[in-house]
Coordinates of C-alpha atoms in Angstrom, one line a residue:
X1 CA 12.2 69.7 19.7
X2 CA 10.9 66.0 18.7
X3 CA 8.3 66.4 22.1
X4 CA 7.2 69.9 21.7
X5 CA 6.1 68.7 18.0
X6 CA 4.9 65.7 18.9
X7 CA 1.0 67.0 19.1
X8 CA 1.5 69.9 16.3
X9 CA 3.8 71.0 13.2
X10 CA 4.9 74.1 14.7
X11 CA 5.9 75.7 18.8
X12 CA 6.4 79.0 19.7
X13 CA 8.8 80.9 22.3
X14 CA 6.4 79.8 25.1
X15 CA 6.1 76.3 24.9
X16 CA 10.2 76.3 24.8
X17 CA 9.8 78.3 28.1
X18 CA 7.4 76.0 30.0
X19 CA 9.5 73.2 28.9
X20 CA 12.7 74.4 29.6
X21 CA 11.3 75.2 33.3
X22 CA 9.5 72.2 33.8
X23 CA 12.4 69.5 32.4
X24 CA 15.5 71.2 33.0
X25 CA 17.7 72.1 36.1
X26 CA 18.0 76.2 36.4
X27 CA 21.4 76.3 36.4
X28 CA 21.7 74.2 33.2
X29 CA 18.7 76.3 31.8
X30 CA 20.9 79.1 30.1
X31 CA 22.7 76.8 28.6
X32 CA 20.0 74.8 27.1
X33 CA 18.2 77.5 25.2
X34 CA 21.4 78.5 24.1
X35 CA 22.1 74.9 22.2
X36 CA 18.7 74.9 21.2
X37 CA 18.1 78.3 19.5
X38 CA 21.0 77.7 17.7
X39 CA 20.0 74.2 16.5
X40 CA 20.1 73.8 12.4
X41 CA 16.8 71.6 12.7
X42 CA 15.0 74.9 13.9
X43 CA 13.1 76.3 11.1
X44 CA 11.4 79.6 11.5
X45 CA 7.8 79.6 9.2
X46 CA 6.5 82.9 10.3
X47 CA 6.3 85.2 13.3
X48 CA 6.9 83.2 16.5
X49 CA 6.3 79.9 14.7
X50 CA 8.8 77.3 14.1
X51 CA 9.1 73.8 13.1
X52 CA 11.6 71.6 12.6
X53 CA 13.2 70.2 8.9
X54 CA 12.0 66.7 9.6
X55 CA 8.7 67.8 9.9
X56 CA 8.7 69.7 6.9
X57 CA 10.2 67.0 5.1
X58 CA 7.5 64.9 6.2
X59 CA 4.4 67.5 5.4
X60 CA 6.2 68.2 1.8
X61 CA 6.4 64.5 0.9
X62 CA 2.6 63.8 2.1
X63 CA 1.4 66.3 0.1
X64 CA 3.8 65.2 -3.0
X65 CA 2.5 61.9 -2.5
X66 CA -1.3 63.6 -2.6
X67 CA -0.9 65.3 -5.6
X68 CA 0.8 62.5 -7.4
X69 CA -2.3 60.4 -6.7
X70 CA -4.9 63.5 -7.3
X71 CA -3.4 63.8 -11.1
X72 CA -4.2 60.8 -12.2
X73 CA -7.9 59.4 -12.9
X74 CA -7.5 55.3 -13.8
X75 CA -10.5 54.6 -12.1
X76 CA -13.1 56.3 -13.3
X77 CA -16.2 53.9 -13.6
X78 CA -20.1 54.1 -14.1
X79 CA -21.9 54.3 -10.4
X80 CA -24.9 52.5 -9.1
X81 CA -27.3 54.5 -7.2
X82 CA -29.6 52.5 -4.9
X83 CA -33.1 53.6 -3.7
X84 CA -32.2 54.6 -0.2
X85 CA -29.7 57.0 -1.0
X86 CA -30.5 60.9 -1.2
X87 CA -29.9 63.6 -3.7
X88 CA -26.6 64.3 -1.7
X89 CA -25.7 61.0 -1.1
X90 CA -25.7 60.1 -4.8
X91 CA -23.8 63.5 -5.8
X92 CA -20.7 61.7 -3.5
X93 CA -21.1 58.8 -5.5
X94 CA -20.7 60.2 -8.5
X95 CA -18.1 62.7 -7.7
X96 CA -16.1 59.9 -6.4
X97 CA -16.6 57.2 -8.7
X98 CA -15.8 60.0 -11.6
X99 CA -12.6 61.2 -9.7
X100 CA -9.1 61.2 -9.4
X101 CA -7.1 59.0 -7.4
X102 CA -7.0 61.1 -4.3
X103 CA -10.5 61.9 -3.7
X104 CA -12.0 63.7 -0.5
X105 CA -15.4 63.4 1.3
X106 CA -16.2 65.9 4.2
X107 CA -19.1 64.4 6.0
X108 CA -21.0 66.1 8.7
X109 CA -21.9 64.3 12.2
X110 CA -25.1 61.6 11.4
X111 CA -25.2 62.7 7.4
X112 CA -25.1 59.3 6.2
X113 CA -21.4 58.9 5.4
X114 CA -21.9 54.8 5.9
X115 CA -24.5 53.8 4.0
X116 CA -22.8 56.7 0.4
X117 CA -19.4 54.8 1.4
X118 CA -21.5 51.2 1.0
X119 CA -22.6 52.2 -2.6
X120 CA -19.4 53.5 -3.5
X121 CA -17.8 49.5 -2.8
X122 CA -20.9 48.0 -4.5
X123 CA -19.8 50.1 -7.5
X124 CA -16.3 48.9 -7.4
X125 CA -16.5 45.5 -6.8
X126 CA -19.0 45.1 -9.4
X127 CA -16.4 46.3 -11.7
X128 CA -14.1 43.4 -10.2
X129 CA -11.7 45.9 -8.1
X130 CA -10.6 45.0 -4.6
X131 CA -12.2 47.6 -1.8
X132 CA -10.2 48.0 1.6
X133 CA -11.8 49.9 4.3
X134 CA -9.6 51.5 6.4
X135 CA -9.9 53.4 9.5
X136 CA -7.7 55.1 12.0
X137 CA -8.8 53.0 15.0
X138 CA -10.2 49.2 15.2
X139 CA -13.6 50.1 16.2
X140 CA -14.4 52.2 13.7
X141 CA -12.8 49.1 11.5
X142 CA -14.7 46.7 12.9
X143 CA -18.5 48.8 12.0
X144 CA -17.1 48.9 8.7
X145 CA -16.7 45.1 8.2
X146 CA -20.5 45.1 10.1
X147 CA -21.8 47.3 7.2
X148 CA -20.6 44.7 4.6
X149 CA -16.8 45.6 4.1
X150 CA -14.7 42.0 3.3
X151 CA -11.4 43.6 3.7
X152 CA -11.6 46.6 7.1
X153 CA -8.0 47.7 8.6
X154 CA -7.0 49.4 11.3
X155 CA -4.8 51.9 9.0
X156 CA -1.5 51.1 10.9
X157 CA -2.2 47.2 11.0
X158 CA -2.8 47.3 7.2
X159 CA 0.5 49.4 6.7
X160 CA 2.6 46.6 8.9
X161 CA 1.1 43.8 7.2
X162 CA 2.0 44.9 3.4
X163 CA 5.5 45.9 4.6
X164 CA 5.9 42.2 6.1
X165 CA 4.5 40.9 3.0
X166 CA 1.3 39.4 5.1
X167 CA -1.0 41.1 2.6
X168 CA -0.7 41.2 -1.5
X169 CA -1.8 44.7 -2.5
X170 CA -3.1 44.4 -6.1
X171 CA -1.3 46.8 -8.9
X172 CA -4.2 49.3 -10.1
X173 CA -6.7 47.2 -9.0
X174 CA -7.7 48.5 -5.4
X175 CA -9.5 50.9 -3.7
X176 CA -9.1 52.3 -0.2
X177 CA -11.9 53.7 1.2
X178 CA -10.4 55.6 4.6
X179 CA -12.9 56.8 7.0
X180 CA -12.5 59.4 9.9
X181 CA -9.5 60.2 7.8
X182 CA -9.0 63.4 9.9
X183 CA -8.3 61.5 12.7
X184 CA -5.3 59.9 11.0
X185 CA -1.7 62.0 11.7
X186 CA 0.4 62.9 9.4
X187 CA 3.4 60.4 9.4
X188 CA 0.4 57.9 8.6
X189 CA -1.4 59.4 6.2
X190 CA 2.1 60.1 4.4
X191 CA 3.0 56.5 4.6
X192 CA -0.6 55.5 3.0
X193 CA -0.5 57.8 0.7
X194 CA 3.1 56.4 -0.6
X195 CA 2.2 53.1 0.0
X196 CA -0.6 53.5 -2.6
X197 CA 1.2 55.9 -4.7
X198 CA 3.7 52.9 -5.5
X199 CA 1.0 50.4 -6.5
X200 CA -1.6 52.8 -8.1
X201 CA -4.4 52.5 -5.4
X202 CA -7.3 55.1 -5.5
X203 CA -7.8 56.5 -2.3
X204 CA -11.1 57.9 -0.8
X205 CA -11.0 60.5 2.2
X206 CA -14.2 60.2 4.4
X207 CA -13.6 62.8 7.6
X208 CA -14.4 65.8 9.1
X209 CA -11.9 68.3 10.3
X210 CA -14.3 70.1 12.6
X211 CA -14.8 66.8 14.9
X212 CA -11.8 65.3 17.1
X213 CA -8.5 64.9 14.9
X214 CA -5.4 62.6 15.5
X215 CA -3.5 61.8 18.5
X216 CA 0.1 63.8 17.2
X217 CA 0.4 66.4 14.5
X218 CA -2.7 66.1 12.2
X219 CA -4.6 68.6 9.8
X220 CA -3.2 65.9 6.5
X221 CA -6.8 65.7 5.7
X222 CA -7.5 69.3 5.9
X223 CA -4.8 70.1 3.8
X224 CA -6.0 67.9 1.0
X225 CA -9.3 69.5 1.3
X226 CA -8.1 72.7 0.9
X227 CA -5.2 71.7 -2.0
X228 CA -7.1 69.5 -4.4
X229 CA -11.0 69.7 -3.1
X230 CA -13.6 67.8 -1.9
X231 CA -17.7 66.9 -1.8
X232 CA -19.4 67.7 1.4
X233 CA -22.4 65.4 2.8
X234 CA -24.5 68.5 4.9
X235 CA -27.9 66.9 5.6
X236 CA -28.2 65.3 8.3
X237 CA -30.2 61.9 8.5
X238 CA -29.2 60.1 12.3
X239 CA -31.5 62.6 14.0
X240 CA -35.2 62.7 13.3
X241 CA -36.3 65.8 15.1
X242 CA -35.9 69.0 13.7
X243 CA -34.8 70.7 16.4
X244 CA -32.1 68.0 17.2
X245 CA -30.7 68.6 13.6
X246 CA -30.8 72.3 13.5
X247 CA -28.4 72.3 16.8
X248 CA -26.2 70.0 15.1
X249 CA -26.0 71.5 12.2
X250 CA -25.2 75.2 13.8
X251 CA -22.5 73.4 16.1
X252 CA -20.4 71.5 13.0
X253 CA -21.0 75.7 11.6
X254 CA -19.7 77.5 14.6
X255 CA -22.7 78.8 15.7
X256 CA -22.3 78.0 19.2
X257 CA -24.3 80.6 21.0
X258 CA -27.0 80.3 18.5
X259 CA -27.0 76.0 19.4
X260 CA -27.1 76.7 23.4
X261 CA -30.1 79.4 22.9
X262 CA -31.6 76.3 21.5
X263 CA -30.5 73.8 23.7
X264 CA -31.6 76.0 26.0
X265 CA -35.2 76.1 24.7
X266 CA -35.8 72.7 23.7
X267 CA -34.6 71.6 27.3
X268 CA -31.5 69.5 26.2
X269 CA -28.9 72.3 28.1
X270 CA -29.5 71.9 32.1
X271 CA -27.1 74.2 33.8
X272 CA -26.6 74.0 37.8
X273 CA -24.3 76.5 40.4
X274 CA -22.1 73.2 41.4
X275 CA -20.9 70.0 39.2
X276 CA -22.6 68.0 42.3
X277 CA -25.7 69.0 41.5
X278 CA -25.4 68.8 37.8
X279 CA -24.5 64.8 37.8
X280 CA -27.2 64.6 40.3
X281 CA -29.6 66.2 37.7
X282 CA -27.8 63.9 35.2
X283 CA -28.2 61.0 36.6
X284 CA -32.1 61.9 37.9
X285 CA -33.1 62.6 34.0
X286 CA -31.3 59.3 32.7
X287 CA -32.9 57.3 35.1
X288 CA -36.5 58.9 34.1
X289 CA -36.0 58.4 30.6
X290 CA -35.0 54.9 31.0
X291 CA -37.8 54.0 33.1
X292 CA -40.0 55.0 30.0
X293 CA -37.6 53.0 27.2
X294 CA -35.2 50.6 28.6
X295 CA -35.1 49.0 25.9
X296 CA -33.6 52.1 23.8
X297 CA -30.0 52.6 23.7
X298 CA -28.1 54.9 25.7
X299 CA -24.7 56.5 26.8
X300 CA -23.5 59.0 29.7
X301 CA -20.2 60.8 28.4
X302 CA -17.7 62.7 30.1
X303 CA -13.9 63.8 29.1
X304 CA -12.4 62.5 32.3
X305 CA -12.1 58.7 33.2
X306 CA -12.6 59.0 36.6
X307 CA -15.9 60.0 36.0
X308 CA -16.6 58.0 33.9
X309 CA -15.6 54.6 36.3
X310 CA -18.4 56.9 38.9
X311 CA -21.0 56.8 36.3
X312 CA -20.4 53.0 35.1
X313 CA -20.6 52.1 38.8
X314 CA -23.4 54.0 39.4
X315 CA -26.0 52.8 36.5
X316 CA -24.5 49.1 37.5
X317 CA -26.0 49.5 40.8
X318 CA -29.3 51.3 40.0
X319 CA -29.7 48.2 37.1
X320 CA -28.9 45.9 39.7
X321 CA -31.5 47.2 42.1
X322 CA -34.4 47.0 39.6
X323 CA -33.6 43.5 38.7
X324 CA -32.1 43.7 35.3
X325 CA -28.4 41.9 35.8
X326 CA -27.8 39.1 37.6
X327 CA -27.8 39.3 41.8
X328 CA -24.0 38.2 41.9
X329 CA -21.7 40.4 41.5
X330 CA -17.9 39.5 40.3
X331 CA -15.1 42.0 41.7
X332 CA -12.5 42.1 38.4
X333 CA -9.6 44.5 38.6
X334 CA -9.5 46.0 35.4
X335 CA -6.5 47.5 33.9
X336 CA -7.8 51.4 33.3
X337 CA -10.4 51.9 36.4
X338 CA -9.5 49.4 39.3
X339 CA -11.4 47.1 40.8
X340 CA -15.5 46.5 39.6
X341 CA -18.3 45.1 39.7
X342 CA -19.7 42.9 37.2
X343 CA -22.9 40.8 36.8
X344 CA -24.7 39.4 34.1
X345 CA -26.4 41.9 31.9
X346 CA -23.9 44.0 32.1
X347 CA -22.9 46.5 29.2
X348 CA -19.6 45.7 28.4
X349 CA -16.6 47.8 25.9
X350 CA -13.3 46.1 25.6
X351 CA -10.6 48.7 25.4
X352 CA -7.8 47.0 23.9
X353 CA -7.1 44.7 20.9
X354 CA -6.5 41.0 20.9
X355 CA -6.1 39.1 18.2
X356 CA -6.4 35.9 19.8
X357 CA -9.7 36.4 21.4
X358 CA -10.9 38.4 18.5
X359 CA -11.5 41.5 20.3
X360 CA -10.7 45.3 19.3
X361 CA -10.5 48.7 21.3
X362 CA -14.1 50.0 21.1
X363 CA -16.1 46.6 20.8
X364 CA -19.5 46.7 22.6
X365 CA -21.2 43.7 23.8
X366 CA -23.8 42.2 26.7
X367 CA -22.3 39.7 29.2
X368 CA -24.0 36.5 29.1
X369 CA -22.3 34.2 31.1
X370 CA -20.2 35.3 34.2
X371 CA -18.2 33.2 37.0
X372 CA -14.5 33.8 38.4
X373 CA -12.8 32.5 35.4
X374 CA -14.9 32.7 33.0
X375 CA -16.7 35.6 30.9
X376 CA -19.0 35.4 27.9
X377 CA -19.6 38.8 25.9
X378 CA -22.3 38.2 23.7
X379 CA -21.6 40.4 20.8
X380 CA -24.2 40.4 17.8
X381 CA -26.8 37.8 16.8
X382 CA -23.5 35.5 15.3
X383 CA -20.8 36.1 17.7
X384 CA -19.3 36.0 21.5
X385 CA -16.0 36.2 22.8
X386 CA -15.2 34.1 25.1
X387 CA -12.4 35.3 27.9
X388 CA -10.8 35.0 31.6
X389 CA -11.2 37.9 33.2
X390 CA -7.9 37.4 35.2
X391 CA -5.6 37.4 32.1
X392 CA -7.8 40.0 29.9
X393 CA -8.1 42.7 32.5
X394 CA -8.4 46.0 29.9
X395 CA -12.7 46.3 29.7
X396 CA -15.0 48.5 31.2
X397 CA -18.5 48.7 31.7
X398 CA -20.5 50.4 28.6
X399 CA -22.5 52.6 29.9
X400 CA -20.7 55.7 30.1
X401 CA -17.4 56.8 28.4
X402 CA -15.2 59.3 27.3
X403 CA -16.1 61.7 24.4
X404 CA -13.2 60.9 22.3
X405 CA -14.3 56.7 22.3
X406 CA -17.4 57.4 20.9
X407 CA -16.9 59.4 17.9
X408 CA -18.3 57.3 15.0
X409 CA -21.0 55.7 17.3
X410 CA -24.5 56.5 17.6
X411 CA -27.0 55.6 20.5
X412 CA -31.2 56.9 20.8
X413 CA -29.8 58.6 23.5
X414 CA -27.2 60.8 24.8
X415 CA -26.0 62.8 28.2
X416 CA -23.1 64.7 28.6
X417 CA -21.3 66.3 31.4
X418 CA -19.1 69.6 30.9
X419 CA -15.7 70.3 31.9
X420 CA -13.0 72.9 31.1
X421 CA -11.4 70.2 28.8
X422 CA -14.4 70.5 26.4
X423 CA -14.0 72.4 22.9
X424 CA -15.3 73.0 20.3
X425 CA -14.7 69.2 18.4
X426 CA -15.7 67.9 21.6
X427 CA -18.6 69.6 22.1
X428 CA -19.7 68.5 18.4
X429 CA -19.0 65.0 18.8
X430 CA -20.6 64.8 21.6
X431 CA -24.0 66.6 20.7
X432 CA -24.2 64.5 17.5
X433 CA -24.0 61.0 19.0
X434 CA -28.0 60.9 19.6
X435 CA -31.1 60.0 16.9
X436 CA -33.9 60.8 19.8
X437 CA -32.6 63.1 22.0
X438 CA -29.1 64.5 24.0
X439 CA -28.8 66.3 27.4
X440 CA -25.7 68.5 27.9
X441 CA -25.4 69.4 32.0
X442 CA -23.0 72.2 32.8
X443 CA -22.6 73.9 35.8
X444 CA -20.3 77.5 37.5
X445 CA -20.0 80.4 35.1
X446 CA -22.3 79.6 32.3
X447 CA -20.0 82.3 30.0
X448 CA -17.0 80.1 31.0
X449 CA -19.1 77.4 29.6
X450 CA -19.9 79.0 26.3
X451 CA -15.7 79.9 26.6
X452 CA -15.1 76.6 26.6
X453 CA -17.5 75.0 24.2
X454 CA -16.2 78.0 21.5
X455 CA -12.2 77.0 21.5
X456 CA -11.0 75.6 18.5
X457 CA -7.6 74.4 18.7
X458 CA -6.1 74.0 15.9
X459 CA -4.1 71.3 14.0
X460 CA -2.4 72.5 11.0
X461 CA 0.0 72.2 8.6
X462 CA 3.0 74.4 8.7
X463 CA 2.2 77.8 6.1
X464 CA 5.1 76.6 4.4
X465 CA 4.6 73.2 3.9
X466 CA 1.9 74.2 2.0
X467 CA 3.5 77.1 0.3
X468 CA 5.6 75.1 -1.0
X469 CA 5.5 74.7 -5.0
X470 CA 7.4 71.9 -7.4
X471 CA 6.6 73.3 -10.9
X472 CA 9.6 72.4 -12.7
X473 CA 9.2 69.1 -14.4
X474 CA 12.6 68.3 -14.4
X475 CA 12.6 68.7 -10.1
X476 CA 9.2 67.1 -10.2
X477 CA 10.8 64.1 -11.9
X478 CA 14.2 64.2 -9.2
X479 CA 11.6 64.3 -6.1
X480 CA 9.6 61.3 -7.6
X481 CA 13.4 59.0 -8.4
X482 CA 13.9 59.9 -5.0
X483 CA 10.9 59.3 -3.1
X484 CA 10.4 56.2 -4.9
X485 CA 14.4 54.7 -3.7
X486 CA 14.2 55.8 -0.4
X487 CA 11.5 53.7 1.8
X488 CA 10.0 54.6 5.5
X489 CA 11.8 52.0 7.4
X490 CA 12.1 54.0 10.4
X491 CA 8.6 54.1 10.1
X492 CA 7.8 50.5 10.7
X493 CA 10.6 50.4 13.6
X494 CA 8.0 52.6 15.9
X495 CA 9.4 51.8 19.2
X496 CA 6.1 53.6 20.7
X497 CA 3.9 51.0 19.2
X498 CA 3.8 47.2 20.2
X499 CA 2.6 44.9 17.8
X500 CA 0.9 41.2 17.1
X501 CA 3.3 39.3 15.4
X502 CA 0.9 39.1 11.9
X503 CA 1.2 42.8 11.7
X504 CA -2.2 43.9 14.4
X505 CA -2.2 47.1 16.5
X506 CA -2.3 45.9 19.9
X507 CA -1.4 48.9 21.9
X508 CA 0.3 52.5 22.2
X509 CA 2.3 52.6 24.8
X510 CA 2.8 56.8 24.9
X511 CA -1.2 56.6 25.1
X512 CA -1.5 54.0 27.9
X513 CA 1.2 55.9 30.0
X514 CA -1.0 59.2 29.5
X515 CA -3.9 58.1 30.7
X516 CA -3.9 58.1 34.8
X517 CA -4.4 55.2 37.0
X518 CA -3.7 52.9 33.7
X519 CA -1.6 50.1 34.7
X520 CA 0.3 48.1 31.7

């Protein structure tokens, strides 16, 4: 039960079939269903749905914990509007800086959700509160101390280090600014939310449901939406041609046929009989726009890694050949795509955190300085990490990756390759990533494609989780005694997760082992 609700709140018959006939012997089969129908964790929420009680206990306490923070208002202060901002961007401000303590953002790909979330911390810490930026993974962390942020978490390393009293969380005196909230799952959005239910913290949901959502049972942010509202940032600013921001705009709607008729138009959809000759057309229009503007920013995508180690070898050589890295080439066994080739020049993403080295899953940088033992990344104008490429094997080269590691990124420009794992959220994120220009190659059955591109899967809350009511003040009042004894230790004892002794995200092992070829 614990594995078939790992990725969602609820299962049906089937997915107890397929695992029953995939993970257990057929004469112990019978048997099995038998002990498991009759379980008293089942819990049946509606016609061929169930769930399990710990999971509604957890989705009932999370949105306890939301509505205990959404009825309260203790930080309600004056915002500052700055210049740069638009109409829209200042109606966030003030809808947040004049809200509760639960308060919900639903920003659109490339609508300016950084630079609204920037004015909101101005407007705090000139008031003298303390302003965390959180975010569920380190890179998007990381952009959010580049945009000015003093304090920027990874959400899980900012939960361990308050619960091993390594960080002093202020009484009513701090805001959390969360970003790509609806990435974050549920157990750790309930956790954050209690955590800053028992020191009166003001927390500030920036996400959007329709792009990629958590690894495990999500849809928390979706159901605060929904429950106690929200402010939505529509116009989009990252792309400055029309016709690139009237396809992105009908994609985050749904309007999926009506954004591949324009794809089709504008030239940014190539389709092909065979997925040969669609990277071959890929790879021919990247190498003809980057003869034009090398010095613009670019990145190939695809879902599946092994593609993605073809294209990074690929553009290596072809850069290689013209000149623009170093003639030596450095054979490095990396930990996710085997052995490559690596020269100065190169693009280069890190793809795993070290606290050490001062390096985080997602980090981008140029090598500067390469030899057996030794490689320089030179990050930004200020910094470079320094590293042995024998002992810090998990990097790749940056110039193609997988859809899900760039949401939250932008680049000038942007080609992606189909596959039958692409949805809908894919599909968004990765036709949003662009300011000049994207290039979506498909190939086959170009209705399978438009199949593809139109499934939504979905990650909800149970119907009655959210059905659920506490009107009685008196039960109100039990449910807050107890919630407030009874702590999430079991929470912090993740054996899943490994963890830096001050409290940093290192790795996730379930992750690491899904991922093929990926040696630990």
């Amino acid at each position: 039960m614990q594995q078939l609700l790992e990725d969602d709140s609820v299962f049906n018959k089937k997915a107890v079939i397929r695992f029953a006939e995939k993970h257990i012997d057929v004469e112990e089969r019978e048997v099995f269903l038998g002990q498991f129908w009759s379980s008293k964790e089942l819990v049946l929420v509606a016609e061929n749905l169930y769930t399990s009680k710990t999971v509604l206990r957890e989705e009932q306490k999370l949105l306890r914990m939301a509505a205990r923070l959404a009825g309260k208002s203790r930080f309600i202060v004056e915002p500052r509007h700055e210049i740069e901002l638009n109409a829209e961007q200042k109606r966030v401000i003030d809808y947040v800086c004049r809200g509760s303590n639960l308060t919900c953002i639903e920003g659109r790909a490339g609508t300016g959700k950084s630079r609204a979330l920037c004015a909101v911390r101005d407007t705090y810490e000139a008031e003298g509160y303390i302003v965390r930026g959180l975010a569920p993974t380190s890179s998007v962390a990381h952009d959010m101390q580049q945009n000015g942020f003093k304090y920027s978490y990874n959400v899980h390393s900012f939960l361990y280090r308050q619960y091993h009293d390594r960080l002093k969380i202020a009484q009513r005196k701090e805001i959390w600014l969360v970003d790509e909230a609806a990435m974050v799952p549920n157990p750790v959005m309930g956790e954050l939310l209690d955590v800053a239910w028992r020191n009166n913290a003001k927390v500030v949901l920036i996400g959007d449901e329709k792009q990629l959502c958590a690894i495990g049972r999500g849809g928390a942010f979706k159901a605060c939406v929904e429950r106690f509202g929200s402010v939505s940032l529509e116009q989009i600013v990252r792309q400055k041609d029309e016709h690139c921001r009237v396809i992105t705009e009908n994609i985050a709607a749904g309007k999926i046929r009506e954004a591949l008729f324009q794809m089709n138009e504008n030239g940014a959809w190539n389709h092909k009989e065979t997925e040969q000759e669609a990277i071959q057309n890929m790879m021919n229009i990247w190498y003809e726009n980057y003869k034009k503007q090398p010095q613009n920013s670019f990145v190939l995508l695809e879902y599946r890694n092994e593609y993605v180690r073809l294209f990074n070898s690929h553009i290596h050589d072809v850069l290689q050949a013209r000149g623009e890295l170093g003639s030596d080439n450095i054979k490095v066994n990396t930990a996710r795509y085997g052995f490559m080739n690596f020269s100065m020049g190169d693009s280069i993403v890190f793809r795993a955190n070290n606290a050490e080295l001062g390096m985080h899953n997602g980090q981008r940088g140029i090598l500067i300085a390469a030899d057996r033992h030794r490689f320089v990344v030179q990050i930004n104008d200020n910094q470079s990490i320094e590293f042995d490429p024998y002992q810090y094997t998990d990097f790749q080269h940056g110039y193609a990756g997988t859809i899900h590691s760039t949401q939250g990124l932008t680049f000038d420009y942007v080609y992606t390759l189909h596959s039958h794992h692409v949805d809908q959220r894919l599909f968004y994120v990765a036709n949003s990533r662009h300011k000049l220009s994207c290039h979506y190659f498909s190939y086959g059955d170009q209705a399978r494609v438009y199949q593809d591109v139109s499934r939504l899967p979905a990650r909800d809350f149970c119907s009655e989780s959210l059905k659920r009511e506490v009107p009685h003040w008196l039960t109100k009042t039990m449910y807050a005694i107890r919630d407030y004894m009874c702590k999430n230790h079991e929470f912090y004892q993740n054996p899943y997760r490994q963890y830096h002794e001050r409290g940093v995200l290192i790795t996730n092992i379930k992750e690491n082992a899904r991922m093929p070829g990926y040696r630990t």
